[in-house]
Amino acid sequence: MNIDKGLQELVAAALERGFEEYGNGKHDLVPFAMTEDDDGSIGSHTFASDTLDEAIHLARNHVRRHAGGISRYAIVTTGFVSINGKRRSAMLVEAGEVGGEIVITAAQPFKRKGVIRKRIKRFSDLAIFGRSETPLGSEEEDFDDDDEEFAGDDD
């Protein structure tokens, strides 16, 4: 799978921000989307919701709504991956180029280390999975303006 260098860089930046925000584990990560505009500027938007699925839905809708000016996007959440048959916590990034041919999911496993201050320690290699689907921003869909609520914009 050949992944554009610009998309690789956006995924790396999104992972770094995810780990910075998740910090030492004192709070949950609010899912967010990082977007790269056609001129190369990076924007970031958080999506607070009652459920993770709803937050991801809001983030994807945001990318779709703004697809005209976005060249790449990365949606960041936490979740779980299976490594050697064991369930592990991981920082997850769904990323793609708007109108591109592939969407990738990157997973960086981590564990909490320490007795009192449970710091996050990354382990294992970053895993990248490719999947064929309609990239965000390329489908024709109607969106309800009330469907997107931001916890905050960091632009």
mmCIF file of C-alpha atoms in Angstrom:
data_model
loop_
_atom_site.group_PDB
_atom_site.id
_atom_site.type_symbol
_atom_site.label_atom_id
_atom_site.label_comp_id
_atom_site.label_asym_id
_atom_site.label_seq_id
_atom_site.Cartn_x
_atom_site.Cartn_y
_atom_site.Cartn_z
ATOM 1 C CA MET A 1 0.000 0.000 0.000
ATOM 2 C CA ASN A 2 1.487 3.321 -1.090
ATOM 3 C CA ILE A 3 0.582 6.134 1.324
ATOM 4 C CA ASP A 4 1.174 9.760 0.338
ATOM 5 C CA LYS A 5 3.932 11.435 2.398
ATOM 6 C CA GLY A 6 1.627 14.329 3.289
ATOM 7 C CA LEU A 7 -0.962 11.906 4.668
ATOM 8 C CA GLN A 8 1.741 10.098 6.648
ATOM 9 C CA GLU A 9 2.784 13.418 8.183
ATOM 10 C CA LEU A 10 -0.814 14.305 9.084
ATOM 11 C CA VAL A 11 -1.295 10.892 10.736
ATOM 12 C CA ALA A 12 1.919 11.381 12.746
ATOM 13 C CA ALA A 13 0.842 14.878 13.851
ATOM 14 C CA ALA A 14 -2.625 13.609 14.793
ATOM 15 C CA LEU A 15 -1.141 10.772 16.873
ATOM 16 C CA GLU A 16 1.172 13.204 18.671
ATOM 17 C CA ARG A 17 -1.685 15.548 19.483
ATOM 18 C CA GLY A 18 -3.821 12.603 20.628
ATOM 19 C CA PHE A 19 -1.135 11.439 23.044
ATOM 20 C CA GLU A 20 -0.535 15.009 24.263
ATOM 21 C CA GLU A 21 -4.243 15.494 24.968
ATOM 22 C CA TYR A 22 -4.651 12.080 26.564
ATOM 23 C CA GLY A 23 -1.641 12.994 28.671
ATOM 24 C CA ASN A 24 -1.091 11.034 31.807
ATOM 25 C CA GLY A 25 -4.518 9.450 31.726
ATOM 26 C CA LYS A 26 -6.312 11.828 34.059
ATOM 27 C CA HIS A 27 -9.040 12.451 31.490
ATOM 28 C CA ASP A 28 -10.547 10.813 28.465
ATOM 29 C CA LEU A 29 -9.652 11.907 24.973
ATOM 30 C CA VAL A 30 -12.353 13.939 23.261
ATOM 31 C CA PRO A 31 -12.385 12.670 19.649
ATOM 32 C CA PHE A 32 -11.108 15.255 17.197
ATOM 33 C CA ALA A 33 -10.469 15.788 13.512
ATOM 34 C CA MET A 34 -7.351 17.376 12.092
ATOM 35 C CA THR A 35 -7.777 18.727 8.595
ATOM 36 C CA GLU A 36 -5.280 20.018 6.092
ATOM 37 C CA ASP A 37 -6.569 22.724 3.782
ATOM 38 C CA ASP A 38 -5.617 22.990 0.142
ATOM 39 C CA ASP A 39 -3.097 25.696 1.111
ATOM 40 C CA GLY A 40 -1.404 23.390 3.669
ATOM 41 C CA SER A 41 -2.784 24.957 6.848
ATOM 42 C CA ILE A 42 -3.884 22.565 9.595
ATOM 43 C CA GLY A 43 -7.161 22.913 11.500
ATOM 44 C CA SER A 44 -8.445 20.972 14.467
ATOM 45 C CA HIS A 45 -11.965 20.450 15.759
ATOM 46 C CA THR A 46 -13.149 18.439 18.774
ATOM 47 C CA PHE A 47 -16.432 16.534 18.943
ATOM 48 C CA ALA A 48 -17.933 15.903 22.376
ATOM 49 C CA SER A 49 -20.785 13.446 22.458
ATOM 50 C CA ASP A 50 -22.507 10.915 24.679
ATOM 51 C CA THR A 51 -21.031 8.024 22.698
ATOM 52 C CA LEU A 52 -17.844 7.408 20.753
ATOM 53 C CA ASP A 53 -19.817 6.300 17.687
ATOM 54 C CA GLU A 54 -21.738 9.574 17.659
ATOM 55 C CA ALA A 55 -18.528 11.615 18.034
ATOM 56 C CA ILE A 56 -16.971 9.773 15.080
ATOM 57 C CA HIS A 57 -20.147 10.379 13.058
ATOM 58 C CA LEU A 58 -19.943 14.111 13.852
ATOM 59 C CA ALA A 59 -16.262 14.218 12.869
ATOM 60 C CA ARG A 60 -16.931 12.458 9.549
ATOM 61 C CA ASN A 61 -19.828 14.826 8.825
ATOM 62 C CA HIS A 62 -17.524 17.773 9.512
ATOM 63 C CA VAL A 63 -15.043 16.486 6.933
ATOM 64 C CA ARG A 64 -17.828 15.894 4.410
ATOM 65 C CA ARG A 65 -19.292 19.371 4.907
ATOM 66 C CA HIS A 66 -15.941 21.071 4.434
ATOM 67 C CA ALA A 67 -14.598 18.741 1.719
ATOM 68 C CA GLY A 68 -14.372 21.583 -0.795
ATOM 69 C CA GLY A 69 -11.456 23.165 1.058
ATOM 70 C CA ILE A 70 -9.887 20.110 2.705
ATOM 71 C CA SER A 71 -7.238 18.004 1.024
ATOM 72 C CA ARG A 72 -6.550 15.529 3.878
ATOM 73 C CA TYR A 73 -8.106 14.624 7.204
ATOM 74 C CA ALA A 74 -7.397 12.524 10.290
ATOM 75 C CA ILE A 75 -10.018 11.556 12.895
ATOM 76 C CA VAL A 76 -8.531 10.552 16.260
ATOM 77 C CA THR A 77 -10.068 8.394 18.994
ATOM 78 C CA THR A 78 -8.958 5.788 21.492
ATOM 79 C CA GLY A 79 -10.009 2.169 21.327
ATOM 80 C CA PHE A 80 -8.650 -1.341 21.357
ATOM 81 C CA VAL A 81 -6.612 -3.556 19.061
ATOM 82 C CA SER A 82 -5.679 -7.208 19.293
ATOM 83 C CA ILE A 83 -1.953 -7.968 19.449
ATOM 84 C CA ASN A 84 -0.929 -11.620 19.667
ATOM 85 C CA GLY A 85 -4.421 -12.463 20.864
ATOM 86 C CA LYS A 86 -4.391 -9.861 23.658
ATOM 87 C CA ARG A 87 -6.651 -6.814 23.755
ATOM 88 C CA ARG A 88 -4.614 -3.602 24.046
ATOM 89 C CA SER A 89 -5.516 0.065 24.364
ATOM 90 C CA ALA A 90 -4.576 2.086 21.296
ATOM 91 C CA MET A 91 -4.704 5.563 19.830
ATOM 92 C CA LEU A 92 -6.657 5.184 16.577
ATOM 93 C CA VAL A 93 -6.500 7.452 13.538
ATOM 94 C CA GLU A 94 -8.783 7.199 10.515
ATOM 95 C CA ALA A 95 -7.191 9.225 7.729
ATOM 96 C CA GLY A 96 -7.481 9.876 4.037
ATOM 97 C CA GLU A 97 -7.306 12.309 1.201
ATOM 98 C CA VAL A 98 -10.647 13.851 0.317
ATOM 99 C CA GLY A 99 -11.711 12.207 -2.917
ATOM 100 C CA GLY A 100 -8.756 9.793 -2.713
ATOM 101 C CA GLU A 101 -8.895 6.080 -3.358
ATOM 102 C CA ILE A 102 -8.174 4.714 0.118
ATOM 103 C CA VAL A 103 -8.884 5.404 3.743
ATOM 104 C CA ILE A 104 -6.387 4.127 6.295
ATOM 105 C CA THR A 105 -6.673 3.354 9.956
ATOM 106 C CA ALA A 106 -3.527 3.666 12.054
ATOM 107 C CA ALA A 107 -3.313 2.141 15.523
ATOM 108 C CA GLN A 108 -0.596 2.958 18.067
ATOM 109 C CA PRO A 109 -0.880 0.614 21.064
ATOM 110 C CA PHE A 110 -0.095 2.008 24.496
ATOM 111 C CA LYS A 111 -0.227 1.021 28.129
ATOM 112 C CA ARG A 112 -0.277 2.912 31.367
ATOM 113 C CA LYS A 113 2.898 2.706 33.397
ATOM 114 C CA GLY A 114 3.490 3.749 36.988
ATOM 115 C CA VAL A 115 1.866 3.209 40.342
ATOM 116 C CA ILE A 116 0.771 6.709 41.301
ATOM 117 C CA ARG A 117 1.113 8.694 38.074
ATOM 118 C CA LYS A 118 0.000 6.343 35.360
ATOM 119 C CA ARG A 119 1.930 7.682 32.413
ATOM 120 C CA ILE A 120 1.208 6.493 28.917
ATOM 121 C CA LYS A 121 3.908 4.400 27.284
ATOM 122 C CA ARG A 122 3.666 3.527 23.606
ATOM 123 C CA PHE A 123 4.683 0.029 22.653
ATOM 124 C CA SER A 124 4.744 -2.130 19.571
ATOM 125 C CA ASP A 125 4.929 -0.757 16.065
ATOM 126 C CA LEU A 126 2.404 1.594 14.555
ATOM 127 C CA ALA A 127 0.019 -0.578 12.573
ATOM 128 C CA ILE A 128 -1.561 0.793 9.398
ATOM 129 C CA PHE A 129 -4.527 -0.892 7.793
ATOM 130 C CA GLY A 130 -5.950 0.012 4.390
ATOM 131 C CA ARG A 131 -9.532 -0.425 3.364
ATOM 132 C CA SER A 132 -11.404 0.319 0.213
ATOM 133 C CA GLU A 133 -14.475 2.443 0.693
ATOM 134 C CA THR A 134 -15.891 5.696 -0.538
ATOM 135 C CA PRO A 135 -13.508 8.332 0.830
ATOM 136 C CA LEU A 136 -15.085 11.054 2.925
ATOM 137 C CA GLY A 137 -16.113 14.077 0.939
ATOM 138 C CA SER A 138 -16.821 12.247 -2.281
ATOM 139 C CA GLU A 139 -20.370 11.034 -1.649
ATOM 140 C CA GLU A 140 -23.534 12.991 -2.338
ATOM 141 C CA GLU A 141 -25.447 13.287 0.916
ATOM 142 C CA ASP A 142 -27.812 15.683 2.626
ATOM 143 C CA PHE A 143 -26.765 16.852 6.064
ATOM 144 C CA ASP A 144 -28.907 18.225 8.809
ATOM 145 C CA ASP A 145 -27.363 21.460 10.098
ATOM 146 C CA ASP A 146 -28.242 20.431 13.656
ATOM 147 C CA ASP A 147 -26.274 17.193 13.198
ATOM 148 C CA GLU A 148 -22.887 18.765 13.911
ATOM 149 C CA GLU A 149 -22.116 20.111 17.359
ATOM 150 C CA PHE A 150 -18.604 21.090 18.345
ATOM 151 C CA ALA A 151 -17.080 20.819 21.787
ATOM 152 C CA GLY A 152 -14.747 23.510 20.510
ATOM 153 C CA ASP A 153 -12.738 24.635 17.542
ATOM 154 C CA ASP A 154 -9.007 24.949 17.932
ATOM 155 C CA ASP A 155 -8.379 26.807 14.663
#
